[in-house]
mmCIF file of C-alpha atoms and ligand atoms in Angstrom:
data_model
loop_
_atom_site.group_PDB
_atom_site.id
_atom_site.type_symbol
_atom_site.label_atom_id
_atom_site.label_comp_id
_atom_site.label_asym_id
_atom_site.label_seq_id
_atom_site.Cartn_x
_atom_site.Cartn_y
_atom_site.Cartn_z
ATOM 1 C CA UNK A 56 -30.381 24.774 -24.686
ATOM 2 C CA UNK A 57 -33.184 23.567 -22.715
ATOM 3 C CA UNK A 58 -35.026 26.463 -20.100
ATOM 4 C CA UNK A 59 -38.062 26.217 -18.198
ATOM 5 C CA UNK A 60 -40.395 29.134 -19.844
ATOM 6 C CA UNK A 61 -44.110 29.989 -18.256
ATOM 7 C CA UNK A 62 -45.863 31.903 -20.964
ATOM 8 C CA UNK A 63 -48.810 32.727 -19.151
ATOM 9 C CA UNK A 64 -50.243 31.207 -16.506
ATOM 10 C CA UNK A 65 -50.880 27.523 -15.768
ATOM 11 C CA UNK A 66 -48.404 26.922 -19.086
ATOM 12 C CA UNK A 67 -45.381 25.356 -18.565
ATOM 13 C CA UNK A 68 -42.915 24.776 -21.638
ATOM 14 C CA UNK A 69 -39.178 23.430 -21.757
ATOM 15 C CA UNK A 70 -38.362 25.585 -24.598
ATOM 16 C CA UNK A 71 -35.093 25.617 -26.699
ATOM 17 C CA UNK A 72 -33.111 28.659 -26.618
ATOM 18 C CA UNK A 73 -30.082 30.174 -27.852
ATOM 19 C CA UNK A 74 -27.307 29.399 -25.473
ATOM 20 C CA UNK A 75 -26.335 32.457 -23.934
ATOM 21 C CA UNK A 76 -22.731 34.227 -24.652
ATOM 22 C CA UNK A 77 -20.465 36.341 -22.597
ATOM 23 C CA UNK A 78 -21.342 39.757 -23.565
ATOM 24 C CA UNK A 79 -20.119 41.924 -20.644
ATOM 25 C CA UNK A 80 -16.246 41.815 -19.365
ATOM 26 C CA UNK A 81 -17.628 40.572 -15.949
ATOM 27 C CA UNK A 82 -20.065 37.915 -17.766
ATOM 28 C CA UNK A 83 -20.241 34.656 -16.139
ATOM 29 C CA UNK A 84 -21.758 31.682 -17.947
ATOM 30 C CA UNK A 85 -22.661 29.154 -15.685
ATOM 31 C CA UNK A 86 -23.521 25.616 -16.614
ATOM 32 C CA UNK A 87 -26.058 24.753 -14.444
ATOM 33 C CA UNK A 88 -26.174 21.946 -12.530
ATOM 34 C CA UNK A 89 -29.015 22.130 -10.239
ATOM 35 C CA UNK A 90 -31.757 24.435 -9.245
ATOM 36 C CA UNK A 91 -34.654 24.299 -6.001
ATOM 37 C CA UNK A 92 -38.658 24.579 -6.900
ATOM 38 C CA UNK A 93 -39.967 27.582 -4.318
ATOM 39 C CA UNK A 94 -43.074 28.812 -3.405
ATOM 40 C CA UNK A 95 -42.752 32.016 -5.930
ATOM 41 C CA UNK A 96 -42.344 29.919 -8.789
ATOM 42 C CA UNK A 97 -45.414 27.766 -8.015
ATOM 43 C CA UNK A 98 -46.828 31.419 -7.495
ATOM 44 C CA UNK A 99 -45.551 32.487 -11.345
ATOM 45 C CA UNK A 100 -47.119 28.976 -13.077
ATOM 46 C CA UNK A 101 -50.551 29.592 -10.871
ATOM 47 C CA UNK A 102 -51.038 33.354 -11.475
ATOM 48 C CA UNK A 103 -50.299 34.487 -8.307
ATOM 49 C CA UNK A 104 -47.343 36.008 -8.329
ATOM 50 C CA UNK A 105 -48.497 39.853 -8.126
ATOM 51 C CA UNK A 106 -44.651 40.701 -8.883
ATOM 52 C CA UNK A 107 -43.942 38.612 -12.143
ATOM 53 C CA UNK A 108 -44.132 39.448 -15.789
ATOM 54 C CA UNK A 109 -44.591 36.497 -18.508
ATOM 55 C CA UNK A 110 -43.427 35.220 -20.418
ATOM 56 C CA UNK A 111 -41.024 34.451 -17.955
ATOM 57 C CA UNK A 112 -37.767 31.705 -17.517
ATOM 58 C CA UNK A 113 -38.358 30.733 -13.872
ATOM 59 C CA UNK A 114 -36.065 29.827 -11.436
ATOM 60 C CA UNK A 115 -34.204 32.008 -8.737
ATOM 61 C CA UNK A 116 -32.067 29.051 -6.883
ATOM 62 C CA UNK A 117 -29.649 27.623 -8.829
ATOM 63 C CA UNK A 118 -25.924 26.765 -9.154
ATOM 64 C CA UNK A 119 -23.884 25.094 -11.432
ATOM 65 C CA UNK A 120 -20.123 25.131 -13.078
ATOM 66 C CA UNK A 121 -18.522 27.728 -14.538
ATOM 67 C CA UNK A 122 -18.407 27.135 -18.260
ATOM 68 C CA UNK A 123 -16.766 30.765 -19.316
ATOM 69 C CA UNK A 124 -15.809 33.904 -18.051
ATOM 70 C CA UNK A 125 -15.558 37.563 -19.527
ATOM 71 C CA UNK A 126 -12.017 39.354 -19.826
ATOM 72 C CA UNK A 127 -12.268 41.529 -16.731
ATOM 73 C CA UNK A 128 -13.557 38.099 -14.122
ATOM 74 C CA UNK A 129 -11.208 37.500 -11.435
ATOM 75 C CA UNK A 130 -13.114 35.980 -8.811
ATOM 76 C CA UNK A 131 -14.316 33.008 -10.479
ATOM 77 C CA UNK A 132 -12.392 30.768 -13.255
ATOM 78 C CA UNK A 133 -13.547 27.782 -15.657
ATOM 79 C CA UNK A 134 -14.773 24.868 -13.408
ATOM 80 C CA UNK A 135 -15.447 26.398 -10.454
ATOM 81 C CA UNK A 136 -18.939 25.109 -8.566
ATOM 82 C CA UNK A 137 -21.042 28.209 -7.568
ATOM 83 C CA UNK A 138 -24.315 29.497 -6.077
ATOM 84 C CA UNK A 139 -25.768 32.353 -8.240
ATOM 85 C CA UNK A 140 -27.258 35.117 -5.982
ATOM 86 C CA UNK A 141 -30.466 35.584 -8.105
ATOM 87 C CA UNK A 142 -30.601 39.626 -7.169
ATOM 88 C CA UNK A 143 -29.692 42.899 -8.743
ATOM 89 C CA UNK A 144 -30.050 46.608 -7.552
ATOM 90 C CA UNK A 145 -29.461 49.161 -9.634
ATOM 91 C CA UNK A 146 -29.888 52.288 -7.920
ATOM 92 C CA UNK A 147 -26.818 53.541 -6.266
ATOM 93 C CA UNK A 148 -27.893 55.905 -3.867
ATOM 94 C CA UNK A 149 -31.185 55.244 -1.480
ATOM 95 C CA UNK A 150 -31.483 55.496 1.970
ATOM 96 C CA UNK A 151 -31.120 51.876 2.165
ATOM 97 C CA UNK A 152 -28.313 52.012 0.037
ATOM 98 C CA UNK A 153 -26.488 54.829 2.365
ATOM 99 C CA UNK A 154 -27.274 52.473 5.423
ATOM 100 C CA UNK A 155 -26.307 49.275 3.767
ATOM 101 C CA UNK A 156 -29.355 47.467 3.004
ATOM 102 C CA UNK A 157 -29.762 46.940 -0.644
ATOM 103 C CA UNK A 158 -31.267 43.924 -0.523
ATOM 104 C CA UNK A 159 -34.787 45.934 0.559
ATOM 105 C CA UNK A 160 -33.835 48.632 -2.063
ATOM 106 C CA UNK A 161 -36.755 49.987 -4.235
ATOM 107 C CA UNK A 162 -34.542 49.029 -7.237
ATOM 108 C CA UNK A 163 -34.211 45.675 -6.139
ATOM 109 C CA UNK A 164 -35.001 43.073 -9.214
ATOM 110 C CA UNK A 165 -35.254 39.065 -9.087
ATOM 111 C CA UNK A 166 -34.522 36.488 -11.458
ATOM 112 C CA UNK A 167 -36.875 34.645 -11.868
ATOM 113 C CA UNK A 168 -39.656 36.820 -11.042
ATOM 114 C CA UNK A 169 -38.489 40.081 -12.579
ATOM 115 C CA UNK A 170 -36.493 39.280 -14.749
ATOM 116 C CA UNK A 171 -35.185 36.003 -16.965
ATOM 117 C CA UNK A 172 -33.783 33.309 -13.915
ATOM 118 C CA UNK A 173 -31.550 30.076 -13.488
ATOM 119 C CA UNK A 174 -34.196 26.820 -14.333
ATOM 120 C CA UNK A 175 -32.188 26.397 -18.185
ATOM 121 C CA UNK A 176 -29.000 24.614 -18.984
ATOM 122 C CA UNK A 177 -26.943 28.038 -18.991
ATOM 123 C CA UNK A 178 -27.114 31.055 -17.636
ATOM 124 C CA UNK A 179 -25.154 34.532 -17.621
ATOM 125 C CA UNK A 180 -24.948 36.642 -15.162
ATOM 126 C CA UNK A 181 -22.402 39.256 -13.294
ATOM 127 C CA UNK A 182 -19.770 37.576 -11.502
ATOM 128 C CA UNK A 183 -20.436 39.891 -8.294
ATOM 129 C CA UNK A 184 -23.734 37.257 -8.512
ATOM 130 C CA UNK A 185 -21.479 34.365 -8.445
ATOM 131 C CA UNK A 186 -20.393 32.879 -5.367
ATOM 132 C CA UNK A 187 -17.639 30.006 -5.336
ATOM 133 C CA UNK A 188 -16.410 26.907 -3.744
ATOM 134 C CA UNK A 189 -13.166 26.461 -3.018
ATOM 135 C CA UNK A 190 -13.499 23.021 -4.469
ATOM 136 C CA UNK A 191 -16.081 20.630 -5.898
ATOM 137 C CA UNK A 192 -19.223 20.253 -4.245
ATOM 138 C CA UNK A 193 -22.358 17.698 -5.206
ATOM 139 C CA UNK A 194 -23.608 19.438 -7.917
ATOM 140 C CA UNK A 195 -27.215 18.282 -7.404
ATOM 141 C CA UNK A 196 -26.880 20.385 -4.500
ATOM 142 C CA UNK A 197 -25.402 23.774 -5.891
ATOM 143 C CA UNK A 198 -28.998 24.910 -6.573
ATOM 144 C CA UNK A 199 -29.882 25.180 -2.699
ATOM 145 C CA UNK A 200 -27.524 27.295 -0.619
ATOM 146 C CA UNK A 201 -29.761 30.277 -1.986
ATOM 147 C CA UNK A 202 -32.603 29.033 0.669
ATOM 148 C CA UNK A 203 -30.004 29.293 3.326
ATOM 149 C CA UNK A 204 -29.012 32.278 3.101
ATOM 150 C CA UNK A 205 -32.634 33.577 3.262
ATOM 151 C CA UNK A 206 -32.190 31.492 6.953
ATOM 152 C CA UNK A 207 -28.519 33.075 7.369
ATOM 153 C CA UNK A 208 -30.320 36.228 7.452
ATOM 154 C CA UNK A 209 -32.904 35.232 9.748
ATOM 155 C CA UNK A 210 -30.560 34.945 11.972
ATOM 156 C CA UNK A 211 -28.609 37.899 11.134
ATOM 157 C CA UNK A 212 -31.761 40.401 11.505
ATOM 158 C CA UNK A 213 -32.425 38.685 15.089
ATOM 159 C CA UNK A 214 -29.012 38.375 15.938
ATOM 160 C CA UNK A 215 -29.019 34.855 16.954
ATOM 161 C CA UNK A 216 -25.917 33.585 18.630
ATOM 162 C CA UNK A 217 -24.919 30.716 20.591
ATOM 163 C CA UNK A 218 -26.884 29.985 23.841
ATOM 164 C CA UNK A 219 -29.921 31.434 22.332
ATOM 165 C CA UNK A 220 -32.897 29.373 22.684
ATOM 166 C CA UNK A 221 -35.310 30.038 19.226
ATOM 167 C CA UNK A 222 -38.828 28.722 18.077
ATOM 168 C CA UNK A 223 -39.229 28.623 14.792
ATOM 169 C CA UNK A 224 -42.737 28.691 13.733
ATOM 170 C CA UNK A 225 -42.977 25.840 10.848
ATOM 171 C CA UNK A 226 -40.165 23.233 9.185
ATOM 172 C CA UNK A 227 -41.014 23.558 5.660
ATOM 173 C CA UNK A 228 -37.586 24.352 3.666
ATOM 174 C CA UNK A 229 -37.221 28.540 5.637
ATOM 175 C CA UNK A 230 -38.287 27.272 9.114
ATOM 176 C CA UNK A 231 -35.281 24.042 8.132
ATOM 177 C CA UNK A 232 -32.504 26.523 6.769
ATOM 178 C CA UNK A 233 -33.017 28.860 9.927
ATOM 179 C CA UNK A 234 -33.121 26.210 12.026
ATOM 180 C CA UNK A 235 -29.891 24.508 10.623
ATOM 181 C CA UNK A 236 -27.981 27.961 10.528
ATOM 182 C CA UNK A 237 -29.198 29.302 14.199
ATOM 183 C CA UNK A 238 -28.020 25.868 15.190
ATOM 184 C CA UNK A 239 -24.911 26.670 13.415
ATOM 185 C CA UNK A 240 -24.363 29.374 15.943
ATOM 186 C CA UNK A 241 -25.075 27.600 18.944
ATOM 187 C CA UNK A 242 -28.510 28.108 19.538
ATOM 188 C CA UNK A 243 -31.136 25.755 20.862
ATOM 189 C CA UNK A 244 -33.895 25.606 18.755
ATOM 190 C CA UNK A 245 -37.623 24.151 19.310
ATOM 191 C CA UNK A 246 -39.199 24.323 15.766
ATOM 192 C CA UNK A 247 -43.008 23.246 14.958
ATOM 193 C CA UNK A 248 -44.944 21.928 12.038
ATOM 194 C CA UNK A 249 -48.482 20.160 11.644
ATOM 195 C CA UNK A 250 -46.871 17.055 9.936
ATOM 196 C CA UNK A 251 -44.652 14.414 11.800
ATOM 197 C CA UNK A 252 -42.759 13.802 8.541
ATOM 198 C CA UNK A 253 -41.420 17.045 8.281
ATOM 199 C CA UNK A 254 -40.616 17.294 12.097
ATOM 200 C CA UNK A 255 -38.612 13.857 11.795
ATOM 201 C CA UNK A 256 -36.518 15.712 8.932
ATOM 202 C CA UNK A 257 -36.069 18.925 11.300
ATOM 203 C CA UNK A 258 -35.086 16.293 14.453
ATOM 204 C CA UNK A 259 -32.283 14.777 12.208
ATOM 205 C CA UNK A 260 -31.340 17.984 11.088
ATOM 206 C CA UNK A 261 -30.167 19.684 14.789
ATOM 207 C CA UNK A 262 -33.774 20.385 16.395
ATOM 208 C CA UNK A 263 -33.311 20.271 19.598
ATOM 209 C CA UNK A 264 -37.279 19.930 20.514
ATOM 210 C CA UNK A 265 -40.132 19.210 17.828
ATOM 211 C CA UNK A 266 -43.840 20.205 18.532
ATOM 212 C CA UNK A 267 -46.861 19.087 16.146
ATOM 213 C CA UNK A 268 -49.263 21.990 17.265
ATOM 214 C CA UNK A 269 -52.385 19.650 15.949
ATOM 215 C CA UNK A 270 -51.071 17.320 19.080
ATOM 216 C CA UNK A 271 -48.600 18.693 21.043
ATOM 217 C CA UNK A 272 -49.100 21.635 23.617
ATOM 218 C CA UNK A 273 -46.367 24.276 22.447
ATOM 219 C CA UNK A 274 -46.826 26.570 25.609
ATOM 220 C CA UNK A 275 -45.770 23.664 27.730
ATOM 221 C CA UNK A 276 -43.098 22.321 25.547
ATOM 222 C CA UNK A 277 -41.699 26.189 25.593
ATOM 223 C CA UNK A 278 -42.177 26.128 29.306
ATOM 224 C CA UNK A 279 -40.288 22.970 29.750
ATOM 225 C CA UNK A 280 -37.179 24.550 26.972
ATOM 226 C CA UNK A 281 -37.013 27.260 28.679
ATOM 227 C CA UNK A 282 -37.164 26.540 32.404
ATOM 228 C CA UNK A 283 -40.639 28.955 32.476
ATOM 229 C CA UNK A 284 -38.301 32.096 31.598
ATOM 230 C CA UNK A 285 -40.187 32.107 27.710
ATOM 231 C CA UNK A 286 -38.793 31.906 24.910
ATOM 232 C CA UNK A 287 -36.170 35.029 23.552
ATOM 233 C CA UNK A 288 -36.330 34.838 19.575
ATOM 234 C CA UNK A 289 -39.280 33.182 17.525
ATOM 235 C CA UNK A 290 -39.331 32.967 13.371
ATOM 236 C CA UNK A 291 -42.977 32.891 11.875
ATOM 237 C CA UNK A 292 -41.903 30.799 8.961
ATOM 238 C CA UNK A 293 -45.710 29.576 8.681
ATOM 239 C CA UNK A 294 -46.596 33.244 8.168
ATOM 240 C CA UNK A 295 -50.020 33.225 9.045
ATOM 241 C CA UNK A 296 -52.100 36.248 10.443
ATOM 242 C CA UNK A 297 -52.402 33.843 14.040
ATOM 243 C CA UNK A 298 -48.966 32.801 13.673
ATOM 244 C CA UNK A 299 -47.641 36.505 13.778
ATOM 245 C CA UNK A 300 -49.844 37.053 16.801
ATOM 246 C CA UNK A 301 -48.944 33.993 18.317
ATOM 247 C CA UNK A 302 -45.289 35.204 18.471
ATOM 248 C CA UNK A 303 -46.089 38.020 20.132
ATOM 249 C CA UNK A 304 -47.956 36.560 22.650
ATOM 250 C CA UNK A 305 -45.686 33.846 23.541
ATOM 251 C CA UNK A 306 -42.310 36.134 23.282
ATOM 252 C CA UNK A 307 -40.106 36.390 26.407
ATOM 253 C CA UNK A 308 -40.043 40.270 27.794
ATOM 254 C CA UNK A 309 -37.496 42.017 25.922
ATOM 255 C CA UNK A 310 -37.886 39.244 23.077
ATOM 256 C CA UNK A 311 -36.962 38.932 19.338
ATOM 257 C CA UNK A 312 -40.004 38.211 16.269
ATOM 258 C CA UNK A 313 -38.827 37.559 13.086
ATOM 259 C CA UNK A 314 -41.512 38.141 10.571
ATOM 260 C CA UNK A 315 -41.541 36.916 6.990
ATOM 261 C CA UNK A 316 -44.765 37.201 5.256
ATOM 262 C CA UNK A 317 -45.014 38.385 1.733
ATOM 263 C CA UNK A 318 -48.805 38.198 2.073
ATOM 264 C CA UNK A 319 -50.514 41.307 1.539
ATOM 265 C CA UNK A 320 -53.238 40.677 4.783
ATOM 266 C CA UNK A 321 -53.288 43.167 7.607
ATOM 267 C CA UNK A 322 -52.814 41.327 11.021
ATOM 268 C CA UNK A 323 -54.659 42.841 13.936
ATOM 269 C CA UNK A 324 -51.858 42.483 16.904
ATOM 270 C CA UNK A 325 -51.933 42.369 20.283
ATOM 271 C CA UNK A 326 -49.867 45.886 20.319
ATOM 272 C CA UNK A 327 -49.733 46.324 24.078
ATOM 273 C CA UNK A 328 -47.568 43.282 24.400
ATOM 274 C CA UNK A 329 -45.101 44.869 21.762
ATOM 275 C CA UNK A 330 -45.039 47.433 24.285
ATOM 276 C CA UNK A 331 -44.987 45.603 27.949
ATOM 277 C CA UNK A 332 -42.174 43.252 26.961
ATOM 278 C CA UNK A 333 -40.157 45.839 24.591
ATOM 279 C CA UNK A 334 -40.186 43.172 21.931
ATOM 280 C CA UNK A 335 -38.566 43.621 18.697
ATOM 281 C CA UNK A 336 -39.762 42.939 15.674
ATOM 282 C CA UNK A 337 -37.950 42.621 12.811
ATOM 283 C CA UNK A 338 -38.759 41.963 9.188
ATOM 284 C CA UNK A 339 -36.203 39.836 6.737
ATOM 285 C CA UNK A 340 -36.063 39.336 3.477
ATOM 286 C CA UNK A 341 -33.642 38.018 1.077
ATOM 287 C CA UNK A 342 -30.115 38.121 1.884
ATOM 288 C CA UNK A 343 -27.104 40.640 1.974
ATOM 289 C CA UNK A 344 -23.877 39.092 2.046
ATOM 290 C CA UNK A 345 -25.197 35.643 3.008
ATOM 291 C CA UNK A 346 -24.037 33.474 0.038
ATOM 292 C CA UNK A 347 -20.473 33.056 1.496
ATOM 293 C CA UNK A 348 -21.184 32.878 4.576
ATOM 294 C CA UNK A 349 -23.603 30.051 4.047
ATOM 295 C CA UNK A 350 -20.459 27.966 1.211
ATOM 296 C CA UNK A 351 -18.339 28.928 4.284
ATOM 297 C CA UNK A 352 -20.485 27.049 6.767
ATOM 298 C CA UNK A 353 -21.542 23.817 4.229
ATOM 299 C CA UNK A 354 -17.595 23.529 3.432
ATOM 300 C CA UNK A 355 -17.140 23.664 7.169
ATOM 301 C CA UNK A 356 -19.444 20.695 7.736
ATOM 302 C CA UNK A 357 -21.319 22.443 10.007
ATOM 303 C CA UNK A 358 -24.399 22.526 7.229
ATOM 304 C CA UNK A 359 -25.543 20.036 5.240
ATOM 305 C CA UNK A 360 -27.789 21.239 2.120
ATOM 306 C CA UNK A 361 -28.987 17.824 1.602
ATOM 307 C CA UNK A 362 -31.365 18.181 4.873
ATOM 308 C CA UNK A 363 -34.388 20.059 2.852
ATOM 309 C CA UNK A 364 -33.574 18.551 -0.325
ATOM 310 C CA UNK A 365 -36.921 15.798 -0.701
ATOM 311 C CA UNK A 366 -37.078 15.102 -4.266
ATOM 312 C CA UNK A 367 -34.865 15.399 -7.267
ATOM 313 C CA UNK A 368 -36.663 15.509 -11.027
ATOM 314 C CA UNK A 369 -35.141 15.667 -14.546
ATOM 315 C CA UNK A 370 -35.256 19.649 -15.818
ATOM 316 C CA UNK A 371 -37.892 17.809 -18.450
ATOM 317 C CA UNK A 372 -40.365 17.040 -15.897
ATOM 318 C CA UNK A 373 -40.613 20.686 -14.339
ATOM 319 C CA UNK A 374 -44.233 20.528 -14.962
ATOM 320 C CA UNK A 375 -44.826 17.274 -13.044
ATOM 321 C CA UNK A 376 -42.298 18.606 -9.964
ATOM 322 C CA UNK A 377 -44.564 21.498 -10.145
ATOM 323 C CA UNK A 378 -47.538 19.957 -9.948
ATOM 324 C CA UNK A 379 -46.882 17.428 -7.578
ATOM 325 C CA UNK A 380 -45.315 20.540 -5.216
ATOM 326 C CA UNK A 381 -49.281 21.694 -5.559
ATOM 327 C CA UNK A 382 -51.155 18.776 -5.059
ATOM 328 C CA UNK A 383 -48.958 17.082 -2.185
ATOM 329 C CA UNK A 384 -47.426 19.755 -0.465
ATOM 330 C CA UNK A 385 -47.133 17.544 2.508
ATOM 331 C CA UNK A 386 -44.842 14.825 0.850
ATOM 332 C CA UNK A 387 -42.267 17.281 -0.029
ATOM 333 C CA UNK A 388 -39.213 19.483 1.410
ATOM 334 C CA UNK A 389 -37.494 21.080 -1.454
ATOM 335 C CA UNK A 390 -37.321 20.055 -4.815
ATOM 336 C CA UNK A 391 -35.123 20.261 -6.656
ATOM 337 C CA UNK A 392 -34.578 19.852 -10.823
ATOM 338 C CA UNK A 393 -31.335 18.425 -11.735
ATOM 339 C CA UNK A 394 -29.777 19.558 -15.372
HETATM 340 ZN ZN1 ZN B 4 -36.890 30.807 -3.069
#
């Protein structure tokens, strides 16, 4: 079978590999179908990625159809579309653990970026990873509910619920899927960006307001959203040092900041502010429990995957999608390699 394999960096081959067996009674071998190009895996090909290992099978969102199942599977059967849920934690008692939050666990791995992921033609993993469809679903799209349920817990985190009004810092694919799921709930949403194209996308996709901060004066659009009251929950999906700061600046007393940098730069804040409005700040990452949640709402119509997806390329042309994802960031949503 065909995979995507970065042996060190700025290499990119589409080796051939053994396909993968069920070893395990709760093996699941998934054909897959599809899989979404993110910001990590650029990170792995460039040499940035402080957390991967090579040589290294890429790839962390992906989906496909289930091609076999070990003896002791019950939740999944032959033909079934599913999202993989790319994590693993193998400690079974943390204080995270105890309090239910595994997905920040110290023992917390990722394919992908830990360990081998989902950009080949098959892949095994545990069927607790496996999340299902009740029925078929475009299988070019299979390979992005993972980015929605990093927005699914955006929301959770902030507990964003209908009547809320949000600004979500940036409409690249996070600042899209958390804007699609808050407005899911019933929030309003104003989101920003720097490019029109990408606002258009975020407009058709349930923005209620769109700001280009090169143009566009966000403090009076927020003042005009929000009747001069301020605005309650804001989502740095830009993740910026000023964008963090921004947010607490322009939070409503006794508002909600989602942060969700994986940079390693300190931010100086404005920590009185934290302090005068009794903001909360919350940090999110991954997802616990999201991945049915988010099938639940795109079988419900009330999400439609399509919305980030801006390019589709054969798995053979990885390298170009890659490339292209570096050179033009600006023309492009997500992309995503179809199998
Ligand atoms: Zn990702």
């Amino acid at each position: 079978m065909k995979a995507v394999i970065i042996p060190q960096p700025h290499v990119l081959e589409i080796a051939d590999l053994p396909k993968p067996v069920i070893k395990a009674d709760d093996d699941v071998l998934i054909r897959v179908t599809s899989a979404g190009i993110c910001g990590s895996d650029i990170g792995i090909y460039r040499g940035t990625n402080s957390l991967a290992t090579y040589p290294r099978l890429i790839g962390h969102e992906f989906g496909g159809i289930v091609e076999a199942v070990g003896a002791g599977v019950s939740s999944c059967k032959v033909g079934d579309h599913v999202a993989v849920d790319p994590t693993t934690v193998s400690a079974t008692d943390s204080y995270a653990i105890r309090v239910g939050r595994y997905n920040v666990d110290r023992s917390l791995r990722v394919m992908g970026v830990h360990r081998d992921g989902g950009f080949a033609e098959y892949v095994s993993v545990p069927a607790a990873n496996v999340h299902r469809f009740t029925g078929p679903f475009d299988p070019a799209l299979l390979g992005v509910v993972e980015p929605y349920t990093i927005g699914w817990q955006i929301c959770e985190r902030s507990g964003i619920a209908a009547g809320d009004r949000v600004l979500i810092l940036g409409a690249g694919p996070i600042g899209s899927c958390a804007m699609q799921i808050a407005r899911s709930r019933g929030a309003r949403v104003i989101i920003t960006d720097i490019l029109d194209r990408r606002l258009e996308r975020a407009a058709a996709a349930g923005a209620e307001v769109t700001v280009n901060t090169q143009t566009d004066d966000l403090d009076e659009a927020i003042a005009a959203f929000t009747d001069d009251e301020g605005i309650e929950v804001i989502v740095d999906s830009v993740c910026r040092p000023e964008t963090l700061r921004q947010a607490v600046l322009t939070a409503a007393p006794a508002g909600r900041v989602v942060c969700l940098t994986t940079a390693a730069d300190e931010v100086a804040l404005p920590a009185a502010e934290i302090t005068k409005k009794e903001l909360t700040i919350y940090g999110s990452r991954l997802t616990r429990g999201g991945f049915p949640r988010v099938i639940a709402e795109i079988e419900a119509g009330r999400i439609d995957p399509s919305r980030i997806v801006s390019h589709h390329f054969p798995l053979e042309q990885a390298e170009t999608a890659i490339r292209q994802l570096i050179e033009n960031p600006a023309d492009m949503l997500k992309v995503v390699l179809d199998f």
